[in-house]
């Protein structure tokens, strides 16, 4: 009886242990499920922002550049080969979701961008959430607010989202540097390069820094050459869609190669602007708010570089001492300096925004690690306040809801509330086309408004839809042949001194094309339109 009782007792203990284990497993599953659900709900907030400002604002320049390209891809054209474009990834992503939406309008494009934005937000918040064993909802809400504020203007969201995706990916590698994660990191880098070759370069430089960082005091695991091989293989696999394009799309490889050579021809990646250092703010000419905003903007240009330099030195010292550092902070530190190049290539707010995610993410981790609650939330409030002050005016929603000067227009079936000056330009171009290029006849616009073609659903006869940079005589002769073949009803030349530089007028950047237009088209004046930099030419037959 005693032996039987002992067996019954042991059986009861075993059953209780199994029940407790099941309860622990069930609780762990619920916690994981709750975490994923919370992150998902937070990450879809870009769709809420889309509802707020998706029907507001329009930029015929940079946003029009992306919009036109997405429209042409929907019609079977190839970016870079058939028209001046960014790298192909963003166009095929946009065209895919625009097809799902069933529209080639600007709102469908913004929906596609919002989906990409949501993916980046989820990856970023997941990386930040892993900084703590316990999910901190207020911290995630703060991070979400700051990141969303910086995801502006619309045409820059792809470039702002990509570094967030890279930070999440590289932090995943730092947490557990296995061969599989090296391959995954390379895979994401390859895919990133399809959306922007500059992002591919920045991510390669950042990940090489992290590989070197992980090699410090490395005592076990696969050899450095082996993990490097997995990383490189991942890049090749990730970039495979572009490689297939290069091999199978007639004429694309040559156009792609020429686009790379052109960067060496112009000796840069952008038209530089003076850096807005905080001490250069014109204090006597601005309001208090504008002064504070100028100081904040200039300070951020300094902060992104200081963060990268100081962060790398600090991280290496910690590694040499064998002290742990949050993985997402390491990822942010090593991406900071490569991405600073983007900000300084053209030092304005729209180029600072894609450069700042490493700094923002790193500062969020540092703030979260502060033990004192008062100090922590003071710095959090400062970071959030600076972000709102600098970036809120760039949001379409804020611009139109804060001023009565917006008007409603119809653009490719979409009703938009836009700035009255932009609305006037759209109406002007519409009248011009109806008068001088009716019934689908081609027209040429040499201006900073490539969105005109998109808004009127017309094809550009020329390749260089955004003629900002000087072009060679050979290139200009090719453009002239395209103009001849298109037989345009009119040509509009926006002979504007961009950035106040006379050498950047169209007549100076494209002198051969400019002379051809003057020799073969008849200049005319539009009644009631007296803008000296706008020059109108019509076909001599008309």
mmCIF file of C-alpha atoms in Angstrom, residues 375-514:
data_model
loop_
_atom_site.group_PDB
_atom_site.id
_atom_site.type_symbol
_atom_site.label_atom_id
_atom_site.label_comp_id
_atom_site.label_asym_id
_atom_site.label_seq_id
_atom_site.Cartn_x
_atom_site.Cartn_y
_atom_site.Cartn_z
ATOM 1 C CA UNK A 375 15.107 62.611 -16.924
ATOM 2 C CA UNK A 376 14.049 59.927 -19.393
ATOM 3 C CA UNK A 377 10.767 61.589 -20.307
ATOM 4 C CA UNK A 378 12.343 65.055 -20.352
ATOM 5 C CA UNK A 379 14.768 63.963 -23.082
ATOM 6 C CA UNK A 380 11.984 62.062 -24.822
ATOM 7 C CA UNK A 381 9.847 65.211 -24.865
ATOM 8 C CA UNK A 382 12.759 67.242 -26.275
ATOM 9 C CA UNK A 383 13.379 64.731 -29.081
ATOM 10 C CA UNK A 384 9.681 64.557 -29.916
ATOM 11 C CA UNK A 385 9.271 68.343 -29.731
ATOM 12 C CA UNK A 386 12.244 69.002 -32.024
ATOM 13 C CA UNK A 387 10.922 66.428 -34.504
ATOM 14 C CA UNK A 388 7.487 68.054 -34.592
ATOM 15 C CA UNK A 389 8.925 71.550 -34.869
ATOM 16 C CA UNK A 390 11.218 70.673 -37.760
ATOM 17 C CA UNK A 391 9.061 68.245 -39.739
ATOM 18 C CA UNK A 392 5.392 69.031 -39.181
ATOM 19 C CA UNK A 393 5.407 71.959 -41.658
ATOM 20 C CA UNK A 394 6.557 69.561 -44.407
ATOM 21 C CA UNK A 395 3.439 67.378 -44.101
ATOM 22 C CA UNK A 396 0.799 68.011 -46.727
ATOM 23 C CA UNK A 397 -1.936 67.585 -44.162
ATOM 24 C CA UNK A 398 -0.496 70.275 -41.903
ATOM 25 C CA UNK A 399 0.121 72.675 -44.796
ATOM 26 C CA UNK A 400 -3.458 72.645 -46.049
ATOM 27 C CA UNK A 401 -5.254 72.282 -42.735
ATOM 28 C CA UNK A 402 -3.278 75.162 -41.218
ATOM 29 C CA UNK A 403 -3.936 77.632 -44.033
ATOM 30 C CA UNK A 404 -7.036 78.675 -45.978
ATOM 31 C CA UNK A 405 -5.087 79.043 -49.250
ATOM 32 C CA UNK A 406 -5.744 75.503 -50.535
ATOM 33 C CA UNK A 407 -8.157 74.731 -53.369
ATOM 34 C CA UNK A 408 -9.759 71.522 -54.608
ATOM 35 C CA UNK A 409 -8.882 70.100 -58.016
ATOM 36 C CA UNK A 410 -9.485 66.906 -59.964
ATOM 37 C CA UNK A 411 -6.299 65.079 -61.002
ATOM 38 C CA UNK A 412 -6.618 61.783 -62.897
ATOM 39 C CA UNK A 413 -9.974 61.161 -61.219
ATOM 40 C CA UNK A 414 -8.708 62.003 -57.726
ATOM 41 C CA UNK A 415 -10.096 64.964 -55.833
ATOM 42 C CA UNK A 416 -7.195 66.741 -54.156
ATOM 43 C CA UNK A 417 -6.999 69.706 -51.833
ATOM 44 C CA UNK A 418 -3.800 71.502 -52.806
ATOM 45 C CA UNK A 419 -1.996 74.813 -52.491
ATOM 46 C CA UNK A 420 -3.662 77.433 -54.695
ATOM 47 C CA UNK A 421 -0.413 78.155 -56.571
ATOM 48 C CA UNK A 422 -0.004 74.485 -57.497
ATOM 49 C CA UNK A 423 -3.690 74.367 -58.433
ATOM 50 C CA UNK A 424 -3.171 77.358 -60.694
ATOM 51 C CA UNK A 425 -0.187 75.646 -62.364
ATOM 52 C CA UNK A 426 -2.181 72.454 -63.009
ATOM 53 C CA UNK A 427 -5.057 74.440 -64.529
ATOM 54 C CA UNK A 428 -2.606 76.461 -66.638
ATOM 55 C CA UNK A 429 -0.927 73.370 -68.092
ATOM 56 C CA UNK A 430 -4.318 71.801 -68.773
ATOM 57 C CA UNK A 431 -5.428 74.847 -70.793
ATOM 58 C CA UNK A 432 -2.086 74.988 -72.602
ATOM 59 C CA UNK A 433 -2.338 71.359 -73.696
ATOM 60 C CA UNK A 434 -5.966 71.722 -74.807
ATOM 61 C CA UNK A 435 -5.040 74.753 -76.924
ATOM 62 C CA UNK A 436 -1.735 73.662 -78.460
ATOM 63 C CA UNK A 437 -1.557 69.847 -78.183
ATOM 64 C CA UNK A 438 -5.153 68.555 -78.362
ATOM 65 C CA UNK A 439 -6.331 65.030 -79.166
ATOM 66 C CA UNK A 440 -3.350 63.340 -77.575
ATOM 67 C CA UNK A 441 -0.687 65.218 -79.512
ATOM 68 C CA UNK A 442 2.735 65.222 -77.875
ATOM 69 C CA UNK A 443 4.184 68.206 -76.052
ATOM 70 C CA UNK A 444 7.516 68.809 -74.344
ATOM 71 C CA UNK A 445 8.068 70.438 -70.976
ATOM 72 C CA UNK A 446 11.665 71.241 -70.078
ATOM 73 C CA UNK A 447 11.068 72.204 -66.474
ATOM 74 C CA UNK A 448 11.199 71.116 -62.853
ATOM 75 C CA UNK A 449 7.589 69.893 -63.171
ATOM 76 C CA UNK A 450 7.683 66.286 -64.475
ATOM 77 C CA UNK A 451 4.383 65.778 -62.637
ATOM 78 C CA UNK A 452 2.678 67.693 -65.472
ATOM 79 C CA UNK A 453 2.898 64.583 -67.656
ATOM 80 C CA UNK A 454 1.456 62.439 -64.869
ATOM 81 C CA UNK A 455 -1.364 64.845 -64.029
ATOM 82 C CA UNK A 456 -2.407 64.972 -67.697
ATOM 83 C CA UNK A 457 -1.735 61.233 -68.298
ATOM 84 C CA UNK A 458 0.630 61.980 -71.169
ATOM 85 C CA UNK A 459 3.922 60.425 -72.195
ATOM 86 C CA UNK A 460 7.061 62.545 -72.197
ATOM 87 C CA UNK A 461 8.705 62.487 -75.647
ATOM 88 C CA UNK A 462 12.093 63.086 -74.022
ATOM 89 C CA UNK A 463 14.069 60.844 -71.663
ATOM 90 C CA UNK A 464 15.300 63.582 -69.318
ATOM 91 C CA UNK A 465 12.003 64.415 -67.613
ATOM 92 C CA UNK A 466 13.763 66.365 -64.831
ATOM 93 C CA UNK A 467 16.475 68.415 -66.632
ATOM 94 C CA UNK A 468 18.451 69.823 -63.729
ATOM 95 C CA UNK A 469 22.019 68.803 -64.581
ATOM 96 C CA UNK A 470 24.315 69.752 -67.476
ATOM 97 C CA UNK A 471 24.258 67.165 -70.282
ATOM 98 C CA UNK A 472 26.807 66.243 -72.928
ATOM 99 C CA UNK A 473 26.395 67.217 -76.593
ATOM 100 C CA UNK A 474 25.896 63.544 -77.486
ATOM 101 C CA UNK A 475 23.062 63.200 -75.000
ATOM 102 C CA UNK A 476 21.414 66.417 -76.191
ATOM 103 C CA UNK A 477 21.491 65.240 -79.826
ATOM 104 C CA UNK A 478 19.643 62.082 -78.778
ATOM 105 C CA UNK A 479 16.995 64.206 -77.090
ATOM 106 C CA UNK A 480 16.635 66.264 -80.264
ATOM 107 C CA UNK A 481 15.993 63.092 -82.261
ATOM 108 C CA UNK A 482 13.275 62.131 -79.789
ATOM 109 C CA UNK A 483 11.674 65.565 -80.178
ATOM 110 C CA UNK A 484 11.741 65.255 -83.963
ATOM 111 C CA UNK A 485 10.097 61.826 -83.809
ATOM 112 C CA UNK A 486 7.366 63.041 -81.417
ATOM 113 C CA UNK A 487 6.436 66.137 -83.481
ATOM 114 C CA UNK A 488 5.211 68.063 -80.394
ATOM 115 C CA UNK A 489 2.503 70.719 -80.651
ATOM 116 C CA UNK A 490 4.439 72.977 -78.295
ATOM 117 C CA UNK A 491 7.559 73.151 -76.184
ATOM 118 C CA UNK A 492 7.727 74.888 -72.822
ATOM 119 C CA UNK A 493 11.128 75.801 -71.396
ATOM 120 C CA UNK A 494 11.477 76.780 -67.755
ATOM 121 C CA UNK A 495 14.709 78.763 -68.012
ATOM 122 C CA UNK A 496 15.141 79.204 -64.274
ATOM 123 C CA UNK A 497 18.365 79.782 -62.308
ATOM 124 C CA UNK A 498 18.034 76.866 -59.897
ATOM 125 C CA UNK A 499 19.446 77.583 -56.425
ATOM 126 C CA UNK A 500 20.250 81.076 -57.729
ATOM 127 C CA UNK A 501 22.962 79.627 -60.018
ATOM 128 C CA UNK A 502 22.870 81.046 -63.538
ATOM 129 C CA UNK A 503 24.834 78.081 -64.906
ATOM 130 C CA UNK A 504 21.871 75.830 -63.996
ATOM 131 C CA UNK A 505 19.450 77.577 -66.343
ATOM 132 C CA UNK A 506 18.183 75.195 -69.018
ATOM 133 C CA UNK A 507 19.721 77.376 -71.714
ATOM 134 C CA UNK A 508 23.127 76.713 -70.111
ATOM 135 C CA UNK A 509 22.725 73.049 -69.081
ATOM 136 C CA UNK A 510 21.215 72.041 -72.480
ATOM 137 C CA UNK A 511 22.475 74.673 -74.948
ATOM 138 C CA UNK A 512 22.267 72.410 -78.038
ATOM 139 C CA UNK A 513 18.632 71.473 -77.356
ATOM 140 C CA UNK A 514 17.810 75.078 -76.505
#
